[in-house]
CSV table of C-alpha atoms in Angstrom, one decimal:
chain,number,residue,atom,x,y,z
A,1,MET,CA,-3.4,20.9,74.4
A,2,ASP,CA,0.3,22.0,75.0
A,3,HIS,CA,0.5,23.0,71.4
A,4,SER,CA,-2.6,25.2,71.4
A,5,GLU,CA,-1.3,26.8,74.6
A,6,GLN,CA,1.7,27.6,72.9
A,7,GLU,CA,-0.2,29.3,70.0
A,8,ARG,CA,-2.4,31.3,72.6
A,9,GLY,CA,0.8,32.4,74.3
A,10,GLY,CA,2.7,33.0,71.2
A,11,SER,CA,-0.3,35.2,69.7
A,12,GLY,CA,-0.6,37.0,73.2
A,13,GLU,CA,3.2,37.9,73.0
A,14,GLY,CA,2.7,39.1,69.1
A,15,ARG,CA,0.0,41.4,70.5
A,16,GLY,CA,1.8,42.6,73.4
A,17,GLN,CA,4.9,43.6,71.2
A,18,GLY,CA,2.3,45.1,68.9
A,19,GLU,CA,0.9,47.4,71.7
A,20,GLU,CA,4.4,48.6,72.4
A,21,GLN,CA,5.0,49.5,69.2
A,22,VAL,CA,2.1,51.5,68.9
A,23,GLN,CA,3.0,53.1,72.2
A,24,GLN,CA,6.3,53.8,71.2
A,25,LEU,CA,5.0,55.6,67.8
A,26,GLN,CA,2.6,57.5,69.9
A,27,GLN,CA,5.4,58.9,71.9
A,28,GLN,CA,7.4,59.6,68.8
A,29,GLN,CA,4.9,61.7,67.0
A,30,PRO,CA,4.8,64.6,69.7
A,31,GLN,CA,8.6,64.7,69.5
A,32,GLN,CA,8.4,64.8,66.0
A,33,LYS,CA,6.0,67.5,65.8
A,34,ALA,CA,8.0,69.2,68.6
A,35,HIS,CA,11.3,69.1,66.2
A,36,GLN,CA,9.2,70.5,63.2
A,37,ILE,CA,8.4,73.6,65.2
A,38,GLN,CA,10.3,76.7,63.8
A,39,TYR,CA,10.8,79.2,66.4
A,40,PHE,CA,10.7,82.9,65.1
A,41,LEU,CA,11.0,86.5,66.1
A,42,ASN,CA,9.6,89.4,63.5
A,43,THR,CA,9.6,93.0,64.2
A,44,ARG,CA,8.8,95.9,62.2
A,45,VAL,CA,9.6,99.6,62.6
A,46,THR,CA,6.5,101.5,62.5
A,47,ALA,CA,8.0,105.3,63.2
A,48,ILE,CA,10.8,107.2,64.4
A,49,GLU,CA,10.1,110.0,66.7
A,50,ARG,CA,12.7,113.0,66.9
A,51,SER,CA,12.7,116.0,69.4
A,52,GLY,CA,15.3,118.4,68.5
A,53,ARG,CA,18.6,116.9,69.0
A,54,LYS,CA,17.5,114.4,71.3
A,55,ASP,CA,18.1,110.6,70.9
A,56,PRO,CA,15.4,109.4,68.5
A,57,ILE,CA,12.8,107.0,69.9
A,58,ILE,CA,12.4,103.9,67.3
A,59,ARG,CA,8.7,102.6,67.7
A,60,PHE,CA,8.5,99.1,66.6
A,61,ASP,CA,5.8,95.8,66.8
A,62,ALA,CA,7.1,92.4,67.3
A,63,GLN,CA,5.6,88.8,66.8
A,64,THR,CA,7.0,85.4,68.2
A,65,ASN,CA,6.4,82.1,69.1
A,66,LEU,CA,9.4,81.5,71.1
A,67,PRO,CA,8.7,80.3,74.7
A,68,ARG,CA,9.2,82.4,77.8
A,69,PHE,CA,7.3,85.4,76.2
A,70,ARG,CA,4.3,86.0,77.9
A,71,THR,CA,2.5,86.6,74.9
A,72,THR,CA,2.8,86.0,71.1
A,73,GLN,CA,2.6,89.7,69.6
A,74,PHE,CA,3.7,93.2,71.2
A,75,ARG,CA,2.4,96.5,69.9
A,76,ASP,CA,4.2,100.0,69.9
A,77,ILE,CA,7.7,99.1,71.7
A,78,ARG,CA,9.6,102.0,72.1
A,79,ARG,CA,13.2,102.0,72.5
A,80,THR,CA,15.8,104.9,72.4
A,81,HIS,CA,18.6,104.6,69.9
A,82,ALA,CA,21.0,104.6,72.7
A,83,GLU,CA,19.2,101.9,74.6
A,84,ILE,CA,19.4,99.5,71.3
A,85,ALA,CA,23.1,100.4,71.7
A,86,ARG,CA,23.3,99.4,74.7
A,87,PHE,CA,21.3,95.8,73.9
A,88,GLN,CA,23.9,95.5,71.0
A,89,GLU,CA,26.7,95.6,73.4
A,90,TYR,CA,25.5,93.0,75.5
A,91,LEU,CA,24.8,90.8,72.7
A,92,ILE,CA,28.4,91.4,71.5
A,93,ASN,CA,29.7,90.3,75.2
A,94,ALA,CA,27.3,87.7,75.9
A,95,ASN,CA,27.7,85.8,72.5
A,96,PRO,CA,31.1,85.1,71.3
A,97,GLU,CA,30.1,82.7,68.9
A,98,CYS,CA,28.1,85.3,66.8
A,99,ILE,CA,28.8,88.4,64.9
A,100,VAL,CA,26.5,90.6,65.9
A,101,PRO,CA,25.6,93.6,62.8
A,102,PRO,CA,26.9,96.9,63.4
A,103,LEU,CA,24.0,99.4,64.6
A,104,PRO,CA,23.2,102.2,62.1
A,105,PRO,CA,24.2,105.8,63.5
A,106,PRO,CA,20.9,108.1,64.3
A,107,VAL,CA,21.7,110.6,61.9
A,108,THR,CA,23.2,109.9,58.1
A,109,SER,CA,24.9,112.3,56.2
A,110,ALA,CA,21.6,113.0,54.1
A,111,GLY,CA,20.9,116.0,57.1
A,112,ALA,CA,19.1,115.5,60.4
A,113,GLY,CA,15.2,116.3,60.0
A,114,THR,CA,15.0,115.6,56.5
A,115,GLU,CA,12.7,113.0,54.8
A,116,GLU,CA,15.5,111.1,53.4
A,117,ASP,CA,17.6,111.1,56.5
A,118,GLU,CA,14.4,109.6,58.3
A,119,ARG,CA,14.1,107.0,55.6
A,120,ARG,CA,17.7,105.8,55.6
A,121,VAL,CA,17.6,105.5,59.4
A,122,ARG,CA,14.4,103.5,59.4
A,123,ILE,CA,15.8,101.3,56.8
A,124,GLY,CA,19.1,100.7,58.5
A,125,VAL,CA,17.4,99.9,62.1
A,126,GLN,CA,14.7,97.6,60.4
A,127,ASN,CA,17.9,95.8,58.7
A,128,TRP,CA,19.4,95.4,61.9
A,129,LEU,CA,16.5,94.2,63.6
A,130,ASP,CA,16.1,91.3,60.9
A,131,ARG,CA,19.6,90.5,60.9
A,132,ILE,CA,19.3,89.8,64.9
A,133,CYS,CA,16.0,88.2,64.7
A,134,ALA,CA,17.2,85.9,61.7
A,135,ASN,CA,20.3,84.4,64.0
A,136,PRO,CA,18.9,81.3,65.8
A,137,VAL,CA,21.3,82.0,68.6
A,138,LEU,CA,20.4,85.5,69.5
A,139,ILE,CA,17.0,85.1,69.7
A,140,ARG,CA,17.1,82.7,72.3
A,141,ASP,CA,19.3,85.0,74.7
A,142,GLU,CA,17.4,85.3,77.7
A,143,GLU,CA,18.1,89.2,77.3
A,144,MET,CA,15.7,88.9,74.3
A,145,VAL,CA,12.8,88.6,76.1
A,146,HIS,CA,13.6,91.7,78.3
A,147,PHE,CA,14.3,93.8,75.8
A,148,ILE,CA,11.1,93.2,74.1
A,149,GLU,CA,8.7,93.5,77.1
A,150,SER,CA,10.1,95.9,79.1
A,151,ASP,CA,8.2,99.1,79.1
A,152,PHE,CA,10.3,102.1,79.4
A,153,GLY,CA,13.9,103.0,80.0
A,154,TYR,CA,15.4,99.5,79.1
A,155,SER,CA,18.7,98.8,80.2
A,156,PRO,CA,20.5,94.9,80.2
A,157,SER,CA,19.4,93.2,83.4
A,158,ILE,CA,22.6,90.9,83.0
A,159,SER,CA,25.8,92.6,82.9
A,160,ARG,CA,28.4,90.9,80.5
A,161,HIS,CA,31.9,91.7,79.7
A,162,ALA,CA,34.5,90.5,77.3
A,163,PRO,CA,37.1,87.8,78.7
A,164,ALA,CA,39.7,90.7,78.3
A,165,THR,CA,39.6,94.5,77.9
A,166,GLY,CA,41.4,97.4,78.0
A,167,LEU,CA,45.4,97.1,78.0
A,168,ARG,CA,45.3,93.5,78.8
A,169,ARG,CA,43.6,93.0,75.4
A,170,HIS,CA,45.8,95.3,73.7
A,171,ALA,CA,48.9,93.3,75.1
A,172,ILE,CA,47.1,89.9,74.1
A,173,LYS,CA,46.8,91.1,70.5
A,174,GLN,CA,50.7,91.8,70.4
A,175,LEU,CA,51.3,88.1,71.1
A,176,ALA,CA,51.2,85.5,68.3
A,177,PRO,CA,47.8,83.5,67.7
A,178,PRO,CA,47.5,80.3,69.4
A,179,PRO,CA,47.9,77.0,67.2
A,180,ASP,CA,44.9,77.0,65.1
A,181,ASN,CA,43.5,74.2,62.8
A,182,SER,CA,40.4,75.6,61.6
A,183,PRO,CA,39.6,77.7,58.6
A,184,LEU,CA,39.1,80.8,61.1
A,185,ALA,CA,43.0,80.9,61.3
A,186,THR,CA,43.1,83.2,58.2
A,187,SER,CA,40.1,85.0,58.7
A,188,ARG,CA,41.0,87.6,61.4
A,189,PRO,CA,44.0,89.0,59.1
A,190,THR,CA,41.7,89.2,56.2
A,191,ILE,CA,39.1,90.8,58.1
A,192,LYS,CA,41.7,93.3,59.5
A,193,GLN,CA,42.8,94.3,56.2
A,194,PHE,CA,39.3,94.9,54.9
A,195,TYR,CA,38.5,97.1,58.1
A,196,LEU,CA,41.7,98.9,57.2
A,197,SER,CA,41.2,99.4,53.7
A,198,THR,CA,37.4,100.1,54.0
A,199,LEU,CA,38.1,102.8,56.8
A,200,ASP,CA,40.9,104.7,54.7
A,201,THR,CA,38.2,104.6,51.5
A,202,ALA,CA,35.6,106.3,53.6
A,203,SER,CA,38.3,109.0,54.7
A,204,LYS,CA,39.1,109.7,51.1
A,205,LEU,CA,35.4,109.9,50.2
A,206,GLU,CA,35.1,112.3,52.8
A,207,LYS,CA,37.6,114.7,51.7
A,208,LEU,CA,36.4,114.4,48.0
A,209,SER,CA,33.1,115.3,49.1
A,210,LYS,CA,34.7,118.5,51.2
A,211,THR,CA,36.6,119.1,48.0
A,212,ARG,CA,33.3,119.1,45.9
A,213,ARG,CA,31.7,121.5,48.5
A,214,THR,CA,34.5,123.9,48.1
A,215,LEU,CA,34.3,123.8,44.4
A,216,SER,CA,30.7,124.5,44.6
A,217,ALA,CA,31.4,127.6,46.9
A,218,ALA,CA,34.0,129.0,44.4
A,219,GLU,CA,31.3,128.1,41.5
A,220,LEU,CA,28.8,129.9,43.1
A,221,GLU,CA,30.9,133.1,43.5
A,222,PHE,CA,32.1,132.6,39.9
A,223,GLY,CA,28.4,132.7,38.6
A,224,ASN,CA,27.8,135.7,40.5
A,225,ARG,CA,30.5,137.6,38.8
A,226,ILE,CA,29.9,136.4,35.3
A,227,GLY,CA,26.2,137.4,35.8
A,228,GLY,CA,27.5,140.7,37.0
A,229,MET,CA,29.2,141.2,33.6
A,230,GLY,CA,25.9,141.6,31.9
A,231,GLY,CA,24.9,144.7,33.2
A,232,PRO,CA,27.8,147.2,31.7
A,233,GLU,CA,27.7,145.1,28.6
A,234,HIS,CA,26.3,147.3,25.5
A,235,HIS,CA,26.0,144.0,23.3
A,236,LEU,CA,22.4,143.0,24.0
A,237,GLY,CA,23.5,139.3,22.8
A,238,MET,CA,26.5,139.5,24.8
A,239,SER,CA,24.6,141.0,28.0
A,240,ASN,CA,21.9,138.3,27.8
A,241,ALA,CA,24.7,135.7,27.3
A,242,PHE,CA,26.4,136.7,30.6
A,243,ARG,CA,23.4,136.7,32.6
A,244,LYS,CA,22.2,133.4,31.3
A,245,LEU,CA,25.7,132.0,31.8
A,246,GLY,CA,25.9,133.3,35.3
A,247,LYS,CA,22.5,131.5,36.3
A,248,CYS,CA,23.7,128.3,34.8
A,249,VAL,CA,26.9,128.2,37.0
A,250,GLU,CA,25.3,129.3,39.8
A,251,LYS,CA,22.7,126.2,38.9
A,252,ILE,CA,25.9,123.9,38.6
A,253,ALA,CA,27.2,125.0,41.9
A,254,ASP,CA,23.8,123.9,43.8
A,255,TYR,CA,24.0,120.5,41.7
A,256,HIS,CA,27.8,119.9,42.9
A,257,THR,CA,26.5,120.5,46.5
A,258,VAL,CA,23.8,117.8,46.2
A,259,GLN,CA,25.8,115.6,44.7
A,260,ALA,CA,28.6,116.1,47.5
A,261,THR,CA,25.9,115.5,49.9
A,262,ALA,CA,24.5,112.3,48.2
A,263,GLU,CA,27.8,110.9,47.5
A,264,SER,CA,28.3,110.9,51.5
A,265,ALA,CA,24.7,109.3,52.0
A,266,SER,CA,25.0,106.7,49.4
A,267,LEU,CA,28.5,105.4,49.7
A,268,GLY,CA,30.1,107.3,52.5
A,269,ASP,CA,27.5,106.1,55.2
A,270,HIS,CA,27.7,102.3,53.8
A,271,LEU,CA,31.5,102.6,54.4
A,272,HIS,CA,31.5,103.5,57.5
A,273,LEU,CA,29.0,100.9,58.5
A,274,ALA,CA,30.9,98.3,56.4
A,275,ALA,CA,34.2,99.6,58.6
A,276,SER,CA,32.4,99.0,62.1
A,277,SER,CA,30.7,95.9,61.0
A,278,ALA,CA,34.3,94.4,60.2
A,279,LEU,CA,35.8,95.9,63.6
A,280,ILE,CA,32.9,93.9,65.5
A,281,ALA,CA,33.8,90.9,63.5
A,282,LYS,CA,37.7,90.8,64.1
A,283,GLU,CA,37.1,91.7,67.8
A,284,THR,CA,34.9,88.3,67.7
A,285,LEU,CA,37.6,86.3,66.1
A,286,THR,CA,39.9,88.1,68.7
A,287,THR,CA,37.6,87.0,71.7
A,288,ARG,CA,37.8,83.4,70.3
A,289,GLN,CA,41.5,83.4,70.0
A,290,ILE,CA,41.5,84.7,74.0
A,291,LEU,CA,39.6,82.0,74.8
A,292,MET,CA,41.7,79.4,73.0
A,293,ARG,CA,44.7,81.1,75.2
A,294,GLU,CA,42.5,80.5,78.4
A,295,LEU,CA,41.8,76.7,77.3
A,296,ILE,CA,45.8,76.4,76.8
A,297,HIS,CA,46.3,77.8,80.2
A,298,ALA,CA,43.7,75.5,82.0
A,299,GLU,CA,45.0,72.4,80.2
A,300,SER,CA,48.5,73.5,82.1
A,301,THR,CA,46.9,74.1,85.3
A,302,SER,CA,45.4,70.7,85.3
A,303,ARG,CA,48.6,69.1,84.3
A,304,LYS,CA,50.1,70.7,87.4
A,305,GLN,CA,47.5,69.8,89.9
A,306,LEU,CA,47.8,66.2,88.7
A,307,ALA,CA,50.8,66.2,89.2
A,308,THR,CA,50.7,67.5,92.8
A,309,VAL,CA,48.1,65.1,93.7
A,310,THR,CA,50.4,62.2,92.0
A,311,ARG,CA,53.4,63.6,94.2
A,312,LEU,CA,51.3,63.6,97.3
A,313,LYS,CA,50.0,59.9,96.9
A,314,ALA,CA,53.7,59.0,96.6
A,315,SER,CA,54.9,60.3,99.6
A,316,SER,CA,55.9,58.2,102.5
A,317,SER,CA,53.7,60.2,104.6
A,318,ILE,CA,50.4,60.9,103.5
A,319,ASN,CA,48.5,64.1,104.7
A,320,THR,CA,44.8,63.1,104.0
A,321,GLN,CA,43.7,66.7,104.4
A,322,LYS,CA,46.2,67.9,101.8
A,323,VAL,CA,45.3,64.9,99.4
A,324,ASP,CA,41.7,65.8,99.9
A,325,GLU,CA,42.0,69.4,99.2
A,326,ALA,CA,44.5,68.8,96.0
A,327,LEU,CA,41.6,66.0,94.5
A,328,ALA,CA,39.0,68.8,94.9
A,329,LEU,CA,41.2,71.3,93.5
A,330,LEU,CA,41.8,68.8,90.4
A,331,ASP,CA,38.2,68.1,90.0
A,332,GLU,CA,37.2,71.9,89.8
A,333,GLN,CA,40.0,72.3,87.5
A,334,LYS,CA,38.6,69.4,85.4
A,335,THR,CA,35.3,70.5,85.2
A,336,PHE,CA,36.4,74.1,84.2
A,337,GLU,CA,38.5,72.6,81.5
A,338,THR,CA,35.7,70.6,80.3
A,339,ASN,CA,33.1,73.3,80.1
A,340,LEU,CA,35.8,75.9,78.3
A,341,ALA,CA,36.8,73.1,76.0
A,342,ALA,CA,33.2,72.7,74.9
A,343,LYS,CA,32.8,76.6,74.7
A,344,VAL,CA,35.6,76.8,72.2
A,345,THR,CA,34.3,73.8,70.2
A,346,ARG,CA,30.9,75.6,70.0
A,347,VAL,CA,32.4,78.9,69.2
A,348,THR,CA,34.4,78.0,66.6
A,349,SER,CA,32.1,75.5,64.7
A,350,ASN,CA,29.5,78.4,64.9
A,351,LEU,CA,31.9,81.5,63.9
A,352,GLU,CA,32.9,79.6,60.9
A,353,GLU,CA,29.1,79.7,59.3
A,354,GLU,CA,29.0,83.1,61.1
A,355,VAL,CA,32.1,84.4,59.0
A,356,GLN,CA,30.7,83.1,55.8
A,357,ALA,CA,27.2,84.6,56.4
A,358,TRP,CA,29.2,87.9,57.2
A,359,THR,CA,31.0,88.1,53.9
A,360,ARG,CA,28.0,87.3,52.3
A,361,ALA,CA,25.9,90.1,53.7
A,362,THR,CA,28.7,92.7,53.6
A,363,ALA,CA,29.6,91.9,49.8
A,364,LYS,CA,25.5,92.4,49.5
A,365,GLU,CA,25.2,95.7,51.2
A,366,LEU,CA,28.5,97.2,49.4
A,367,LEU,CA,27.3,96.0,46.1
A,368,HIS,CA,24.2,97.6,46.6
A,369,ALA,CA,25.6,100.9,47.8
A,370,MET,CA,28.2,101.3,45.0
A,371,ARG,CA,25.1,100.7,42.3
A,372,ASP,CA,23.2,103.3,44.3
A,373,HIS,CA,26.1,105.8,44.2
A,374,ALA,CA,26.8,105.0,40.5
A,375,ARG,CA,23.1,105.6,39.7
A,376,ARG,CA,23.4,108.7,41.8
A,377,ASN,CA,26.5,110.1,40.0
A,378,ILE,CA,24.8,109.5,36.5
A,379,GLU,CA,21.8,111.3,37.4
A,380,ALA,CA,24.2,114.4,38.7
A,381,GLU,CA,26.0,114.1,35.3
A,382,ARG,CA,22.8,114.1,33.4
A,383,ARG,CA,21.3,117.4,35.4
A,384,LEU,CA,24.7,119.2,34.4
A,385,LEU,CA,24.4,118.4,30.9
A,386,ALA,CA,20.8,119.4,30.7
A,387,ALA,CA,21.9,122.7,32.3
A,388,PHE,CA,24.7,123.4,29.9
A,389,GLU,CA,22.2,122.7,27.0
A,390,ALA,CA,19.8,125.1,28.3
A,391,VAL,CA,22.0,127.9,28.1
A,392,ARG,CA,23.5,126.7,24.5
A,393,PRO,CA,20.7,128.6,22.4
A,394,ASP,CA,21.4,131.7,24.4
A,395,ILE,CA,25.3,131.5,23.5
A,396,ARG,CA,24.3,130.8,19.9
A,397,SER,CA,22.0,133.7,19.6
A,398,ILE,CA,24.9,136.3,20.6
A,399,ASP,CA,25.0,137.1,16.6
A,400,SER,CA,23.2,136.3,13.8
A,401,SER,CA,25.5,134.3,12.3
A,402,GLY,CA,24.9,131.5,15.3
A,403,GLY,CA,27.3,133.0,17.8
A,404,LEU,CA,30.4,131.2,18.8
A,405,SER,CA,29.8,127.9,16.6
A,406,ARG,CA,31.7,129.1,13.9
A,407,LEU,CA,34.3,130.5,16.4
A,408,GLY,CA,35.1,133.5,14.0
A,409,ARG,CA,36.5,131.9,11.0
A,410,GLU,CA,33.7,131.8,8.4
A,411,ASN,CA,36.2,132.9,5.6
A,412,LEU,CA,39.1,130.8,6.6
A,413,VAL,CA,40.0,128.3,3.9
A,414,ARG,CA,40.7,124.9,5.4
A,415,ALA,CA,43.2,122.8,4.0
A,416,ARG,CA,41.6,119.5,5.3
A,417,SER,CA,42.1,115.8,4.2
A,418,GLY,CA,39.3,113.9,2.6
A,419,SER,CA,39.0,111.4,5.3
A,420,HIS,CA,37.7,114.0,7.5
A,421,LEU,CA,34.5,114.7,5.9
A,422,GLN,CA,31.3,113.1,5.4
A,423,ALA,CA,28.3,114.2,3.6
A,424,ARG,CA,25.6,116.1,5.7
A,425,LYS,CA,22.1,115.1,6.3
A,426,GLY,CA,21.1,118.6,7.2
A,427,GLY,CA,20.9,121.4,4.7
A,428,PRO,CA,23.2,124.3,4.3
A,429,ASP,CA,21.2,126.4,6.7
A,430,THR,CA,21.8,123.8,9.7
A,431,ASP,CA,24.5,124.3,12.3
A,432,PRO,CA,27.6,121.8,11.7
A,433,TRP,CA,27.9,121.3,15.3
A,434,SER,CA,24.1,120.2,16.4
A,435,ALA,CA,22.8,119.9,13.3
A,436,LEU,CA,20.0,122.6,14.3
A,437,PRO,CA,18.5,125.2,12.1
A,438,ARG,CA,20.8,128.4,12.2
A,439,ALA,CA,19.4,131.6,13.7
A,440,SER,CA,20.4,133.4,10.6
A,441,ALA,CA,22.2,132.3,7.3
A,442,ALA,CA,23.3,135.6,6.4
A,443,VAL,CA,27.2,134.3,6.2
A,444,THR,CA,27.5,131.1,4.1
A,445,GLU,CA,30.3,129.1,3.7
A,446,ARG,CA,31.0,127.5,0.4
A,447,GLU,CA,33.1,124.2,0.3
A,448,GLU,CA,35.2,123.1,-2.4
A,449,PRO,CA,34.2,119.7,-3.8
A,450,VAL,CA,36.4,117.2,-2.4
A,451,LYS,CA,38.4,115.3,-5.4
A,452,SER,CA,38.8,112.0,-5.9
A,453,GLY,CA,39.6,109.9,-2.8
A,454,GLY,CA,37.2,112.1,-0.7
A,455,VAL,CA,33.8,110.7,1.0
A,456,GLY,CA,30.5,111.5,0.5
A,457,VAL,CA,30.7,113.9,-2.6
A,458,ILE,CA,29.7,113.2,-5.9
A,459,GLY,CA,29.1,115.2,-8.9
A,460,GLY,CA,30.0,118.6,-7.3
A,461,VAL,CA,27.5,118.3,-4.3
A,462,GLU,CA,28.6,120.8,-1.5
A,463,GLU,CA,30.0,119.0,1.5
A,464,ARG,CA,29.0,120.1,5.0
A,465,VAL,CA,31.1,119.5,8.2
A,466,ASP,CA,30.1,116.5,10.2
A,467,ALA,CA,29.6,117.1,13.9
A,468,ARG,CA,31.4,113.8,14.5
A,469,ASN,CA,34.3,114.9,12.5
A,470,ALA,CA,34.6,118.7,14.4
A,471,ALA,CA,37.1,117.6,17.1
A,472,SER,CA,39.5,116.2,14.4
A,473,LEU,CA,39.2,118.9,12.2
A,474,LEU,CA,39.7,121.7,14.8
A,475,SER,CA,43.1,119.6,15.9
A,476,ASN,CA,44.5,120.4,12.7
A,477,PHE,CA,44.1,124.2,13.0
């Protein structure tokens, strides 16, 4: 009887434990689902509206599953460039643990109002929004809700300022950095050097573009003068060659102007943007150092308050009011120190990842800019070569013997070594510089057969000058 009751009791306890485990699993499942939720905020720039020289209006859509938003989709959000700049300034001051990307300027070097300028501004703003929305700390900022949901005339609802500004911040920068054992100790000097180098490179590139534009103006005037020389020229071939050469030089001047603009737009703007990004990263790391100094000062103040309380307690005549005030100040200072220490720890741990992400993003953007710059320079040089190739037939057709290709030395007996000669694939009526057929074969230069030791001459076959050896042959004269 007792044994059966014990078995029933034991089975009841087992069922009770099983039910408790089931309830615990049911409670853990919603928590696991909640942890699996990935919050996101996606934006897409749809258009940029410009009205003269006024600040452009950026129109974009947004989609999110973050809490505190009144809906998940927002259509046709309109923000001026200045409003986005104010939002960026707020994010920099309110989130010292994040490196906020720089906002591209509203006008690029491609020229205001052009399609290329609008395309670059649109891509720049889209990249900025993508980097902001990819940061889990920034999208959870309270001001993000106000930035997305406000109708018109946005301005930050919360005013945030840096820990130190103006002369105080400049004076703190002159001091030695506080003791730091984290990997960020060497990051600020490196980023500062990168900022100065990038800024110097951008200024030199601006000077290069300015010099190229000056060269373009000089080439345009030179082309006009060359074209004017064709009027009084009586020789028909020379007159035509002067006119065509003048137009060629004018075309080259236009190409140099386009190249200067493309150089500034493809690489100069990216260098300025990289310098701005480095400046923001440097100032963010400076803010961290200021917070560390405040923590050191708070710890020193806490020790002083603790010494005051200890002295009051050890005195022969204890004043309860003074002791209570000292204890209250000590508790307040301890709370402030604890919160500041937690903030410094959070900022340091997050900035270690932010610096690595910033390095990768900056290297990727500069690599893309240099690749684009190199591609545009290659295209510019190809256009220059095409312009020279287009005018070459007119220069060759100045006279019937092929123009200037023979350099007026048709009957000159050349004393050359056999190592400079190779057999030509073309016939005797081909031009030795381009392997093209001559306009006229009236004057034919007869070459002496090369003796033993020469290259490519067998059985008295005439040898022609190879275009690949023309430079070495000319150097002997």
